[in-house]
Each structure stands twice: as C-alpha cells, then as structure tokens.
Short mmCIF file of C-alpha atoms in Angstrom, two decimals:
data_model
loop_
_atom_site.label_atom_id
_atom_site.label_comp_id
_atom_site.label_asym_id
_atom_site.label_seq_id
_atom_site.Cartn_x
_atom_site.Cartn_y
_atom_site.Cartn_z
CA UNK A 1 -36.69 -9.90 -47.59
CA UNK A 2 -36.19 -6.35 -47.34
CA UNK A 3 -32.75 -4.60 -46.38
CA UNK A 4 -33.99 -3.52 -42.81
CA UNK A 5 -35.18 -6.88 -41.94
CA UNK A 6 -31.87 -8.84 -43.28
CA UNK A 7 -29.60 -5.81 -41.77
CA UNK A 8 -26.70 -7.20 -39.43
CA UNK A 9 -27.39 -10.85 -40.41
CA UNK A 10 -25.15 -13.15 -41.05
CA UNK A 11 -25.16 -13.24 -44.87
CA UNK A 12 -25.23 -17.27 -44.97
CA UNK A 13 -28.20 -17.07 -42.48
CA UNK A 14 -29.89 -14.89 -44.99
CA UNK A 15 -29.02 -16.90 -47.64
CA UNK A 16 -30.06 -19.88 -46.25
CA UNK A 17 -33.26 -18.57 -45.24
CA UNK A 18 -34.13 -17.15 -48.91
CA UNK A 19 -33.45 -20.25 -50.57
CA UNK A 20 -35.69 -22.10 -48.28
CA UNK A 21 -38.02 -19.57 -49.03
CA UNK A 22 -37.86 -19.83 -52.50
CA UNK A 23 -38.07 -23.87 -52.81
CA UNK A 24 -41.16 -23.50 -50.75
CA UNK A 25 -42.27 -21.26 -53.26
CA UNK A 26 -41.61 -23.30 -55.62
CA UNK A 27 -43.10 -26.92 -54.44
CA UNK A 28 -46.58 -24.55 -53.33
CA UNK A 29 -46.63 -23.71 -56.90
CA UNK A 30 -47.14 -27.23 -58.04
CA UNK A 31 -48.94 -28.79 -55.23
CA UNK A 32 -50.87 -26.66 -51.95
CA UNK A 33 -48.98 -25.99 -49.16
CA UNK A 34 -50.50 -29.34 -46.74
CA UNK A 35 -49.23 -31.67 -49.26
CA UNK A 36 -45.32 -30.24 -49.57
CA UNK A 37 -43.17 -31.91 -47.21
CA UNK A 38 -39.67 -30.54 -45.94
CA UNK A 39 -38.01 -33.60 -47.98
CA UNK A 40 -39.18 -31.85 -50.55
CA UNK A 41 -37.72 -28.41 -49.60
CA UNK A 42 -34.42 -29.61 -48.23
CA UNK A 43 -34.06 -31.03 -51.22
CA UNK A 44 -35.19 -28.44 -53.51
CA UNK A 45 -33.26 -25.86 -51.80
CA UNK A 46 -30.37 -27.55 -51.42
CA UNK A 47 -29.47 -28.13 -47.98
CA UNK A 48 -30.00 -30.96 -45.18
CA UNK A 49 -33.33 -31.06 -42.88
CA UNK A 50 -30.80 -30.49 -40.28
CA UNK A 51 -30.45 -27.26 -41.45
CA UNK A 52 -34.02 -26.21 -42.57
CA UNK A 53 -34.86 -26.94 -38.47
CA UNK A 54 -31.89 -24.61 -37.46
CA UNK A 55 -33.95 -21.97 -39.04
CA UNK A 56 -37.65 -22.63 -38.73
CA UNK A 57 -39.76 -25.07 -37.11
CA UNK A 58 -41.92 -26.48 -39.27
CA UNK A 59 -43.60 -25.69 -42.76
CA UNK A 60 -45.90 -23.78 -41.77
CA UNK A 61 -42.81 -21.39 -40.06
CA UNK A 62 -41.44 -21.47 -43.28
CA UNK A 63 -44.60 -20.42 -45.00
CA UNK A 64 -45.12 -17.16 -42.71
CA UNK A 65 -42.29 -16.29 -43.46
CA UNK A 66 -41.78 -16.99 -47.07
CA UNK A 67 -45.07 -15.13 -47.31
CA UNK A 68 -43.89 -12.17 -45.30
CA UNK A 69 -44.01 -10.21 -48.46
CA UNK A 70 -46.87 -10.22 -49.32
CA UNK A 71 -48.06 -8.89 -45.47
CA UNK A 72 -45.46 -5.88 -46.28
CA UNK A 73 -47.67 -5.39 -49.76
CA UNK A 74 -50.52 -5.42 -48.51
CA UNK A 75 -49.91 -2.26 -45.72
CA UNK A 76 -48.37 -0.47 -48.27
CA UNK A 77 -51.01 -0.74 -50.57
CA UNK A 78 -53.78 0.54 -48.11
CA UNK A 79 -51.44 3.05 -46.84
CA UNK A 80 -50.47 4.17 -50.42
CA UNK A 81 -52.22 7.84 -50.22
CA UNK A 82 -51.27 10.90 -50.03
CA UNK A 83 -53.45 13.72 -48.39
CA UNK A 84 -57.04 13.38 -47.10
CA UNK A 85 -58.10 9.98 -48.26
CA UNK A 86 -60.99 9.83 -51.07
CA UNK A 87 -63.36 6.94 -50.59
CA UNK A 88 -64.37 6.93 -54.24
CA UNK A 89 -60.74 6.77 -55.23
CA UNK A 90 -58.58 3.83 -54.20
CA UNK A 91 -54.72 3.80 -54.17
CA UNK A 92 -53.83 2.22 -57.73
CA UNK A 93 -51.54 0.08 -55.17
CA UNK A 94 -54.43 -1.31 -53.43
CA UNK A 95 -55.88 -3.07 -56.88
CA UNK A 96 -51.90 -3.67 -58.03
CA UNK A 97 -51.97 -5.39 -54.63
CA UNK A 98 -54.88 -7.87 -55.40
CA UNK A 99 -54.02 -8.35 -59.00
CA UNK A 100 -50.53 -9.42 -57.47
CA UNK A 101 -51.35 -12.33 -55.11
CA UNK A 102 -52.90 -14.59 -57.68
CA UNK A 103 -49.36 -16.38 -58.31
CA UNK A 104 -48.87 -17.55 -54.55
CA UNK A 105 -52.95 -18.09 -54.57
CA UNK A 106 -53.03 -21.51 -53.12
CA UNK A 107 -50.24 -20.75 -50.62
CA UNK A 108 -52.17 -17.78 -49.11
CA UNK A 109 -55.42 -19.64 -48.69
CA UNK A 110 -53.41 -22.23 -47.19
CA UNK A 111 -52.30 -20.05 -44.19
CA UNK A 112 -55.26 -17.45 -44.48
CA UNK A 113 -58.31 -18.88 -44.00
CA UNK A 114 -61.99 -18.13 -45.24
CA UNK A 115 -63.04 -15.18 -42.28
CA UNK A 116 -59.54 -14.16 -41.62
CA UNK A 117 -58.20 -16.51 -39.18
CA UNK A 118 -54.89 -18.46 -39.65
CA UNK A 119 -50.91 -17.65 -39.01
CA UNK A 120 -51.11 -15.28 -42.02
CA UNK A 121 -54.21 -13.44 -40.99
CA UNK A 122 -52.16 -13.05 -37.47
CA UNK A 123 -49.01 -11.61 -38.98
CA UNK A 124 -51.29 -9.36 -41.64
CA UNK A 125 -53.69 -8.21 -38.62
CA UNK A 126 -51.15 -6.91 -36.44
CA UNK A 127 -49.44 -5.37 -38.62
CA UNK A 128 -52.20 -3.84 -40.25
CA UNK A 129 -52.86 -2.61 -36.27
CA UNK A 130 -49.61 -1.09 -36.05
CA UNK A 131 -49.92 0.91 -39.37
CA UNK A 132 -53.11 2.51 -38.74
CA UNK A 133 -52.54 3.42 -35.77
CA UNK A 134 -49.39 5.54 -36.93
CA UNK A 135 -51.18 6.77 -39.84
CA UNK A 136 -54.03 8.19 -37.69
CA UNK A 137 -51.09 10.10 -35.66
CA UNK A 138 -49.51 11.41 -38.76
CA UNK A 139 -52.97 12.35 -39.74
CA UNK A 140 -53.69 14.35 -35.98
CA UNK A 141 -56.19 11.65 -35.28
CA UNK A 142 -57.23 10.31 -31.79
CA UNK A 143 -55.97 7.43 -30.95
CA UNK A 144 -58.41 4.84 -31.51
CA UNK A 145 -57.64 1.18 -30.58
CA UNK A 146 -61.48 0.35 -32.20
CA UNK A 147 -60.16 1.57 -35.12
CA UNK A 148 -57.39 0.29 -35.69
CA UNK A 149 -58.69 -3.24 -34.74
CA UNK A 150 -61.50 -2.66 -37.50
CA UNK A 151 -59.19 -1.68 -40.00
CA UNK A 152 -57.04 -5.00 -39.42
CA UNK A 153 -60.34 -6.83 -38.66
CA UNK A 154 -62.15 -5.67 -42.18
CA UNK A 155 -59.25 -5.92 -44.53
CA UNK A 156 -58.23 -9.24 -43.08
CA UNK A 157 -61.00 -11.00 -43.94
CA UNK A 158 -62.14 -9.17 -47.03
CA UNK A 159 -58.99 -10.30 -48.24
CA UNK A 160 -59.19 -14.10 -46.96
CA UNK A 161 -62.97 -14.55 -47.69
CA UNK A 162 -62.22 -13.39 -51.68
CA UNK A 163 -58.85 -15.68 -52.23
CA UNK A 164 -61.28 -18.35 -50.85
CA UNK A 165 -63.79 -17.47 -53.62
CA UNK A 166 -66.49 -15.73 -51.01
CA UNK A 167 -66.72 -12.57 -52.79
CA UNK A 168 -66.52 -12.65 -56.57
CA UNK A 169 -65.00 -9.50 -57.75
CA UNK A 170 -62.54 -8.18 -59.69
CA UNK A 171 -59.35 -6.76 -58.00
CA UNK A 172 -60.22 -3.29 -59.06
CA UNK A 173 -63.91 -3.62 -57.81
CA UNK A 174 -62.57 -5.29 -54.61
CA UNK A 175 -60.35 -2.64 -53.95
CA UNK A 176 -63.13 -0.14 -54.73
CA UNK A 177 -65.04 -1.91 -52.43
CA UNK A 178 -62.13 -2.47 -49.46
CA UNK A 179 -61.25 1.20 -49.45
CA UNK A 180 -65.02 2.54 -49.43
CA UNK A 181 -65.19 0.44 -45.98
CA UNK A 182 -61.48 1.25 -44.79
CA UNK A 183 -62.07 5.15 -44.99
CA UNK A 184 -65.83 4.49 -43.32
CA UNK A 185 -64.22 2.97 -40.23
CA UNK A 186 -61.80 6.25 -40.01
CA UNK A 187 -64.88 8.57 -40.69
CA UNK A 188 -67.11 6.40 -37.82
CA UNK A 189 -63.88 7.53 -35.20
CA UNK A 190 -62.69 11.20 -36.24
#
C-alpha cells in the first residue's frame, strides 16, 4: 500500500490489513480466488476471523483491495509519457505493466471479468476516469467526459478480455496495440 494511502493510520490497522493481504495472495496463488475461504486466510495470516471482518467484509473486499496495486500500475503505466503522446511508441511501462500481472493471473480474472465488468474493472475504470481527465487538463485539453469514459471503457476491457485469453498477444504487441487505440480516442476529442 503506498505511503499516502496508509498515512495517519493506525500502524496495527495497516499491519493487519497487509498481512491479510498477503495470505490472500498467497492461498490465490495455489488455488483461484472462489475456492479460498477466510479459514484459510485467518489462518494463514495469522489472526482470528473476528478480526479479518473488523477490516473487510468478505473475500472478495479483501481481494479489491489486496489487488489495489495493480489498479495504481496500471494508470501509471498509460500515463507514463512525457510530451505529446506518440501512437507508434508505447510507454515501456505500459508493456512492463502487462508482463507484470501474470503472477496474480488467476486472481485478476477472478475479479475482472471477460468484457470488463467485475469489482476490479469498477475500481480500475474509475480511476482510469479520474486520470484522464487530469491529464487532458495538464495537456490544455477540453474537458471531455466521452473521453475519459472511452479511455476507462477501452483499456478496461482490453485488459480483462486478454487475461481471459480473448486476445492472444504478447504484452509488448498488446501494449502496441492498447496505446494505438488510447491516443485515437484523445485524437477523436481534441
């Protein structure tokens, strides 16, 4: 979790939290995410269920969360650029990003579904939302609400329908592919 995020926490809180975290990690790693029970993760983390419901409300809370990350990762890897944006050169983040995800695979699809729906595709839209629309501000763009839904909307589920095995591509060919459309939806609303 980053530092702005954990700031003025109460360190056991955030402690608690990033164990639970991690032994969700962990149990996704052997098994997918609807077979993991909180047993499981209490146990693996080291604390009582008592306390894994003072902090979240179910798995799939836990999961959102614990795959916060990889939300964060994946705006700062379409936002990696610097200047005027060229379509036929991705950030290097935005294939680092794609190569990246493999590990927590199964735990993705799991809350991401094939299309871009799910409580991870909610958490990366919005977000996604927010971002562009600052970065076409920075950039003395009109606000555009269109675009900033289509940039959400596209890289959303580009991103779900290829962990789900929709589009077979390579990372750096799918994020050849990603930014060509991403900087097409700025160019369609100047």
């Amino acid at each position: 979790m980053s530092d702005d995020l954990t700031a003025g926490q109460d360190p056991r809180t955030v402690r608690t939290r990033g164990r639970l975290r991690d032994a969700l990690l962990a149990e996704c790693a052997a098994q997918p995410l609807e077979k993991v029970s909180v047993s499981a993760v209490v146990r693996r983390a080291g604390v009582g269920r008592a306390t894994f419901y003072l902090h979240y409300e179910d798995l799939q809370a836990l999961a959102v969360d614990a795959c916060a990350e990889v939300v964060r990762d994946a705006v700062e890897a379409v936002h990696a650029y610097e200047g005027i944006p060229d379509p036929e050169a991705p950030p290097s983040a935005l294939a680092q990003f794609f190569t990246s995800v493999t590990a927590h695979a199964e735990l993705y699809r799991g809350l991401l579904q094939a299309g871009g729906s799910g409580p991870l595709a909610e958490l990366l839209h919005r977000e996604l939302r927010t971002r562009s629309r600052l970065e076409r501000d920075r950039a003395g763009l009109r606000h555009s609400q269109a675009a900033d839904s289509a940039v959400a909307a596209t890289f959303t589920g580009l991103f779900a329908d290829w962990l789900h095995g929709l589009i077979d591509a390579e990372p750096d060919a799918l994020s050849r592919q990603v930014w060509r459309l991403l900087i097409s939806i700025h160019r369609t609303f100047p």
